[in-house]
Amino acid sequence: MSAKTFELGPGYTISRVIRGGWQLAGGHGAVDRSQAVCDLLATFDAGIWTYDCADIYTGVEELLGATRLRLANEHGLDAAARMKVHTKLVPDLERLATISRDYIRGIVDQSLRRLKTERLDLVQFHWWDYAQAGYVEAMGWLDELRREGKVRNLGTTNFDTPRLAEILAAGISLVSQQLQYSVLDQRPAHSLAALAQKKGVSFLCYGSVAGGFLSEKWLGVAEPAAPLENRSLVKYKLIIDDFGGWDLFQQLLQALKAVGDRHGLDIATIASAWVLEQPQVAGVIVGARNQAHALANAKIADVELDAEDRGRIAVWIAQSRGPEGDVYTLERDRHGRHGSIMHYNLNAGRI
């Protein structure tokens, strides 16, 4: 393993910086498909050859399938084989009570067609409501598809410690869990990291730049008033509030800026590099608005923080108040500040 790669499963290696696909979903405005494929290829050329998507990211699996085909046509089958694509299977909240083996198989077959492949590299399973007890059985059905060869690796998304332990106790082999992790959100470092270490589960982390809040754009800026520009900013502003408020956030940004200045890098790169070196973290999932952004993201895996860097950041993390609790617990409370802004039925096209 090098600083830039990670063996997530036996014989399965990923780039530690992963290109996220959420920004290419239809909900973020019109997407120029031809330009998007070019940008995704530029990401590959920059050394980021692992991609993240989901069945609920409108049009993104198809874009990655087109990218894979173009990569094969222009650079050969070996190059296309190096492209790793991680997708998610996210059943709608309203379907959980009636979910079936055929439903799971149908979503996997749909992803195979969209991604233009005979085997999915990694399927990451999400479950909205633990009051519906079918998540272990659903993971078992996914494990059947793994044994059939339609899925290479299995992971989870946003499961808390007790439920992840329950899935593992059922004998289902997991290589990863995708979750939110940043200098602002330390929840994965608690009980979940200990379980993951014991069971050999690695973290694939989103939110490392808090929807863009962890950047020079917000340094020295007055606290924004509602309404914010998009739901991502609303979501991460709540995390900032839980962390300790805008003043403490500004102190953290100043520390990240100082570290970045030492390395000749920006705040976002340092914030993501900090996540990448945390225990159990295999990779960070980052967005890219264009080819230049993809090239900047590729530098994340090159950063080597030293004790002074870590100390500057740790001072302000130590003063934080939260967010508290296990992974995704706040977001699962559909009546709370965090959960009330979530979209739960994206396959059905409703919130």
Tab-separated table of C-alpha atoms in Angstrom, residues 26-322:
chain	number	residue	atom	x	y	z
A	26	GLY	CA	-29.947	16.025	-11.735
A	27	GLY	CA	-30.898	17.889	-8.571
A	28	HIS	CA	-27.846	20.144	-8.937
A	29	GLY	CA	-28.936	21.695	-12.221
A	30	ALA	CA	-28.449	20.856	-15.872
A	31	VAL	CA	-25.510	18.556	-16.633
A	32	ASP	CA	-23.569	18.741	-19.906
A	33	ARG	CA	-23.101	15.000	-20.346
A	34	SER	CA	-20.266	15.272	-22.857
A	35	GLN	CA	-18.317	17.683	-20.672
A	36	ALA	CA	-19.065	15.575	-17.585
A	37	VAL	CA	-17.510	12.504	-19.219
A	38	CYS	CA	-14.453	14.567	-20.186
A	39	ASP	CA	-14.133	15.789	-16.605
A	40	LEU	CA	-14.461	12.256	-15.239
A	41	LEU	CA	-11.729	11.091	-17.623
A	42	ALA	CA	-9.530	13.992	-16.477
A	43	THR	CA	-10.022	12.781	-12.923
A	44	PHE	CA	-8.758	9.337	-13.974
A	45	ASP	CA	-5.739	10.875	-15.705
A	46	ALA	CA	-4.971	12.863	-12.530
A	47	GLY	CA	-4.592	9.609	-10.596
A	48	ILE	CA	-8.051	9.459	-9.035
A	49	TRP	CA	-9.377	6.235	-10.500
A	50	THR	CA	-12.037	5.354	-7.957
A	51	TYR	CA	-15.526	6.853	-8.274
A	52	ASP	CA	-18.544	6.984	-5.988
A	53	CYS	CA	-22.189	7.048	-7.087
A	54	ALA	CA	-25.599	5.661	-6.089
A	55	ASP	CA	-28.764	4.273	-7.585
A	56	ILE	CA	-30.522	7.450	-6.394
A	57	TYR	CA	-28.050	9.880	-8.030
A	58	THR	CA	-30.055	10.660	-11.138
A	59	GLY	CA	-28.046	9.952	-14.277
A	60	VAL	CA	-24.695	9.456	-12.543
A	61	GLU	CA	-24.369	5.689	-12.966
A	62	GLU	CA	-25.053	6.175	-16.677
A	63	LEU	CA	-22.359	8.869	-16.888
A	64	LEU	CA	-19.828	6.577	-15.252
A	65	GLY	CA	-20.844	3.761	-17.581
A	66	ALA	CA	-20.206	6.066	-20.558
A	67	THR	CA	-16.862	7.057	-19.051
A	68	ARG	CA	-15.859	3.408	-18.676
A	69	LEU	CA	-16.734	2.694	-22.316
A	70	ARG	CA	-14.803	5.716	-23.580
A	71	LEU	CA	-11.829	4.783	-21.420
A	72	ALA	CA	-11.840	1.286	-22.930
A	73	ASN	CA	-12.141	2.636	-26.476
A	74	GLU	CA	-9.405	5.251	-26.116
A	75	HIS	CA	-6.968	3.589	-23.713
A	76	GLY	CA	-7.787	-0.120	-23.829
A	77	LEU	CA	-9.447	-2.687	-21.612
A	78	ASP	CA	-6.627	-2.651	-19.059
A	79	ALA	CA	-7.229	1.041	-18.380
A	80	ALA	CA	-10.968	0.467	-18.073
A	81	ALA	CA	-10.298	-2.364	-15.608
A	82	ARG	CA	-8.331	0.037	-13.377
A	83	MET	CA	-11.401	2.270	-13.066
A	84	LYS	CA	-13.203	1.323	-9.859
A	85	VAL	CA	-16.815	2.387	-9.327
A	86	HIS	CA	-18.560	2.219	-5.947
A	87	THR	CA	-22.320	2.538	-5.980
A	88	LYS	CA	-24.908	2.680	-3.226
A	89	LEU	CA	-28.205	0.885	-2.868
A	90	VAL	CA	-30.661	3.174	-1.039
A	91	PRO	CA	-34.203	1.798	-0.714
A	92	ASP	CA	-36.852	4.471	-0.243
A	93	LEU	CA	-38.144	4.941	3.289
A	94	GLU	CA	-41.646	3.997	2.182
A	95	ARG	CA	-40.398	0.684	0.722
A	96	LEU	CA	-38.566	-0.638	3.767
A	97	ALA	CA	-41.516	-2.559	5.203
A	98	THR	CA	-42.026	-4.530	1.982
A	99	ILE	CA	-38.495	-4.878	0.680
A	100	SER	CA	-37.794	-8.238	-0.964
A	101	ARG	CA	-35.052	-10.323	-2.507
A	102	ASP	CA	-36.409	-9.464	-5.960
A	103	TYR	CA	-36.296	-5.744	-5.165
A	104	ILE	CA	-32.629	-5.953	-4.140
A	105	ARG	CA	-31.760	-8.051	-7.182
A	106	GLY	CA	-33.606	-5.630	-9.444
A	107	ILE	CA	-31.644	-2.611	-8.169
A	108	VAL	CA	-28.339	-4.451	-8.585
A	109	ASP	CA	-29.260	-5.492	-12.140
A	110	GLN	CA	-30.227	-1.891	-12.886
A	111	SER	CA	-26.845	-0.636	-11.654
A	112	LEU	CA	-25.054	-3.270	-13.738
A	113	ARG	CA	-26.832	-2.064	-16.871
A	114	ARG	CA	-26.227	1.589	-16.138
A	115	LEU	CA	-22.557	1.108	-15.313
A	116	LYS	CA	-22.039	-1.195	-18.310
A	117	THR	CA	-20.295	-3.905	-16.347
A	118	GLU	CA	-20.810	-7.548	-15.422
A	119	ARG	CA	-19.821	-7.087	-11.775
A	120	LEU	CA	-20.227	-4.161	-9.394
A	121	ASP	CA	-16.972	-3.312	-7.614
A	122	LEU	CA	-18.635	-2.268	-4.338
A	123	VAL	CA	-22.273	-1.960	-3.291
A	124	GLN	CA	-22.824	0.183	-0.188
A	125	PHE	CA	-26.159	-0.392	1.522
A	126	HIS	CA	-28.169	2.290	3.297
A	127	TRP	CA	-31.237	1.864	5.539
A	128	TRP	CA	-33.349	4.798	6.696
A	129	ASP	CA	-35.289	3.473	9.682
A	130	TYR	CA	-34.093	0.914	12.223
A	131	ALA	CA	-37.707	0.442	13.393
A	132	GLN	CA	-38.049	-1.549	10.171
A	133	ALA	CA	-35.999	-4.622	10.981
A	134	GLY	CA	-35.217	-5.916	7.479
A	135	TYR	CA	-31.710	-4.522	7.005
A	136	VAL	CA	-29.846	-7.705	8.016
A	137	GLU	CA	-31.998	-9.833	5.719
A	138	ALA	CA	-31.484	-7.332	2.885
A	139	MET	CA	-27.730	-7.484	3.409
A	140	GLY	CA	-28.024	-11.257	3.228
A	141	TRP	CA	-29.668	-10.972	-0.184
A	142	LEU	CA	-26.844	-8.704	-1.319
A	143	ASP	CA	-24.390	-11.300	-0.040
A	144	GLU	CA	-26.102	-13.886	-2.254
A	145	LEU	CA	-25.409	-11.652	-5.238
A	146	ARG	CA	-21.797	-11.350	-4.136
A	147	ARG	CA	-21.466	-15.124	-4.098
A	148	GLU	CA	-23.064	-15.262	-7.545
A	149	GLY	CA	-20.401	-12.896	-8.867
A	150	LYS	CA	-22.604	-9.890	-9.597
A	151	VAL	CA	-21.016	-7.936	-6.733
A	152	ARG	CA	-17.359	-8.038	-5.776
A	153	ASN	CA	-17.427	-6.257	-2.400
A	154	LEU	CA	-20.076	-5.221	0.096
A	155	GLY	CA	-20.182	-2.179	2.327
A	156	THR	CA	-22.651	-0.133	4.313
A	157	THR	CA	-23.508	3.539	4.429
A	158	ASN	CA	-24.264	5.465	7.635
A	159	PHE	CA	-24.979	2.516	9.923
A	160	ASP	CA	-24.376	3.107	13.622
A	161	THR	CA	-22.231	0.863	15.815
A	162	PRO	CA	-24.897	-1.554	17.150
A	163	ARG	CA	-26.456	-2.164	13.723
A	164	LEU	CA	-23.131	-2.568	11.988
A	165	ALA	CA	-22.188	-5.101	14.658
A	166	GLU	CA	-25.488	-6.884	14.045
A	167	ILE	CA	-24.788	-7.195	10.317
A	168	LEU	CA	-21.266	-8.472	10.929
A	169	ALA	CA	-22.530	-10.949	13.532
A	170	ALA	CA	-24.819	-12.407	10.871
A	171	GLY	CA	-21.715	-13.533	9.002
A	172	ILE	CA	-21.851	-10.929	6.247
A	173	SER	CA	-18.409	-9.850	5.140
A	174	LEU	CA	-18.030	-6.071	4.776
A	175	VAL	CA	-14.992	-4.212	3.496
A	176	SER	CA	-16.175	-0.686	4.184
A	177	GLN	CA	-18.616	1.776	5.609
A	178	GLN	CA	-19.256	5.133	3.958
A	179	LEU	CA	-19.852	7.917	6.466
A	180	GLN	CA	-19.460	11.609	7.201
A	181	TYR	CA	-16.115	12.546	8.752
A	182	SER	CA	-14.360	15.874	9.036
A	183	VAL	CA	-12.481	18.164	11.400
A	184	LEU	CA	-15.974	19.371	12.353
A	185	ASP	CA	-17.581	15.933	12.805
A	186	GLN	CA	-15.735	13.419	14.976
A	187	ARG	CA	-18.566	10.915	15.451
A	188	PRO	CA	-16.855	8.031	13.563
A	189	ALA	CA	-13.862	8.193	15.930
A	190	HIS	CA	-15.883	6.925	18.865
A	191	SER	CA	-17.291	3.424	19.242
A	192	LEU	CA	-17.597	2.754	15.508
A	193	ALA	CA	-13.857	3.057	14.863
A	194	ALA	CA	-13.130	0.467	17.551
A	195	LEU	CA	-15.601	-1.995	16.021
A	196	ALA	CA	-14.286	-1.326	12.524
A	197	GLN	CA	-10.717	-1.953	13.608
A	198	LYS	CA	-11.681	-5.223	15.274
A	199	LYS	CA	-13.629	-6.453	12.236
A	200	GLY	CA	-11.419	-5.114	9.460
A	201	VAL	CA	-13.907	-2.589	8.106
A	202	SER	CA	-12.516	0.588	6.533
A	203	PHE	CA	-14.109	4.026	6.286
A	204	LEU	CA	-14.848	5.818	3.029
A	205	CYS	CA	-15.527	9.396	4.067
A	206	TYR	CA	-17.714	12.119	2.639
A	207	GLY	CA	-18.183	15.657	3.966
A	208	SER	CA	-14.457	16.250	4.516
A	209	VAL	CA	-14.854	19.868	3.345
A	210	ALA	CA	-18.334	20.319	4.871
A	211	GLY	CA	-20.066	21.212	1.653
A	212	GLY	CA	-17.457	23.893	0.908
A	213	PHE	CA	-17.513	25.599	4.309
A	214	LEU	CA	-13.957	24.385	4.922
A	215	SER	CA	-12.405	26.756	2.414
A	216	GLU	CA	-10.912	30.228	2.075
A	217	LYS	CA	-14.288	31.459	0.851
A	218	TRP	CA	-15.639	31.399	4.423
A	219	LEU	CA	-12.543	32.598	6.273
A	220	GLY	CA	-13.148	35.952	7.959
A	221	VAL	CA	-16.735	36.066	6.748
A	222	ALA	CA	-19.667	36.974	8.979
A	223	GLU	CA	-22.007	34.155	9.918
A	224	PRO	CA	-24.462	33.652	7.033
A	225	ALA	CA	-28.144	34.198	7.611
A	226	ALA	CA	-30.896	31.910	6.377
A	227	PRO	CA	-31.876	31.014	3.780
A	228	LEU	CA	-28.604	29.490	2.590
A	229	GLU	CA	-27.906	28.831	-1.069
A	230	ASN	CA	-28.499	25.066	-1.098
A	231	ARG	CA	-29.415	22.121	1.104
A	232	SER	CA	-25.788	21.043	1.443
A	233	LEU	CA	-24.875	24.353	3.074
A	234	VAL	CA	-27.924	24.101	5.345
A	235	LYS	CA	-26.811	20.612	6.384
A	236	TYR	CA	-23.236	21.540	7.186
A	237	LYS	CA	-24.135	24.823	8.853
A	238	LEU	CA	-25.985	22.680	11.397
A	239	ILE	CA	-22.761	20.714	11.920
A	240	ILE	CA	-20.877	23.991	12.483
A	241	ASP	CA	-23.492	25.027	15.043
A	242	ASP	CA	-23.076	21.704	16.859
A	243	PHE	CA	-19.281	21.964	16.649
A	244	GLY	CA	-19.369	25.125	18.714
A	245	GLY	CA	-20.645	27.963	16.580
A	246	TRP	CA	-19.294	30.389	14.024
A	247	ASP	CA	-16.565	31.950	16.169
A	248	LEU	CA	-14.958	28.583	16.970
A	249	PHE	CA	-15.349	27.585	13.328
A	250	GLN	CA	-13.419	30.713	12.301
A	251	GLN	CA	-10.613	29.800	14.693
A	252	LEU	CA	-10.459	26.340	13.118
A	253	LEU	CA	-10.373	27.853	9.618
A	254	GLN	CA	-7.489	30.093	10.644
A	255	ALA	CA	-5.572	27.056	11.916
A	256	LEU	CA	-6.224	25.160	8.683
A	257	LYS	CA	-5.101	28.197	6.694
A	258	ALA	CA	-1.853	28.377	8.664
A	259	VAL	CA	-1.181	24.700	8.012
A	260	GLY	CA	-2.051	25.144	4.364
A	261	ASP	CA	0.340	28.077	4.040
A	262	ARG	CA	3.169	25.892	5.348
A	263	HIS	CA	2.461	23.347	2.607
A	264	GLY	CA	1.489	25.740	-0.172
A	265	LEU	CA	-2.031	24.281	-0.247
A	266	ASP	CA	-5.562	25.478	0.378
A	267	ILE	CA	-7.818	24.866	3.373
A	268	ALA	CA	-9.946	22.228	1.632
A	269	THR	CA	-6.919	20.106	0.733
A	270	ILE	CA	-5.594	20.226	4.295
A	271	ALA	CA	-9.020	19.412	5.759
A	272	SER	CA	-9.345	16.352	3.510
A	273	ALA	CA	-5.761	15.270	4.181
A	274	TRP	CA	-6.500	15.391	7.925
A	275	VAL	CA	-9.410	12.982	7.427
A	276	LEU	CA	-7.318	10.697	5.246
A	277	GLU	CA	-4.831	10.052	8.063
A	278	GLN	CA	-7.436	9.152	10.712
A	279	PRO	CA	-7.603	5.536	11.937
A	280	GLN	CA	-9.669	3.176	9.746
A	281	VAL	CA	-9.943	5.701	6.921
A	282	ALA	CA	-9.255	4.175	3.522
A	283	GLY	CA	-10.361	7.097	1.378
A	284	VAL	CA	-12.014	10.490	1.121
A	285	ILE	CA	-14.806	11.201	-1.354
A	286	VAL	CA	-14.481	14.635	-2.945
A	287	GLY	CA	-16.466	16.514	-5.538
A	288	ALA	CA	-14.992	18.273	-8.548
A	289	ARG	CA	-16.723	21.050	-10.450
A	290	ASN	CA	-14.207	20.949	-13.317
A	291	GLN	CA	-10.913	19.464	-14.491
A	292	ALA	CA	-8.810	21.995	-12.569
A	293	HIS	CA	-10.626	21.047	-9.360
A	294	ALA	CA	-9.897	17.365	-10.059
A	295	LEU	CA	-6.185	18.122	-10.382
A	296	ALA	CA	-6.267	19.996	-7.065
A	297	ASN	CA	-8.021	17.096	-5.355
A	298	ALA	CA	-5.315	14.706	-6.521
A	299	LYS	CA	-2.861	16.535	-4.211
A	300	ILE	CA	-4.743	15.415	-1.084
A	301	ALA	CA	-2.963	12.057	-0.942
A	302	ASP	CA	0.455	13.768	-1.214
A	303	VAL	CA	0.054	15.822	1.968
A	304	GLU	CA	2.162	14.756	4.937
A	305	LEU	CA	1.006	16.507	8.084
A	306	ASP	CA	3.517	16.705	10.912
A	307	ALA	CA	3.079	17.001	14.672
A	308	GLU	CA	2.982	20.805	14.508
A	309	ASP	CA	0.245	20.702	11.851
A	310	ARG	CA	-1.837	18.243	13.821
A	311	GLY	CA	-1.378	20.246	16.990
A	312	ARG	CA	-2.639	23.460	15.392
A	313	ILE	CA	-5.811	21.689	14.301
A	314	ALA	CA	-6.277	19.647	17.481
A	315	VAL	CA	-6.391	22.751	19.687
A	316	TRP	CA	-9.708	23.811	18.175
A	317	ILE	CA	-11.173	20.334	17.789
A	318	ALA	CA	-10.596	19.866	21.532
A	319	GLN	CA	-12.842	22.875	22.212
A	320	SER	CA	-15.731	21.572	20.143
A	321	ARG	CA	-19.027	20.529	21.708
A	322	GLY	CA	-20.124	18.052	19.069
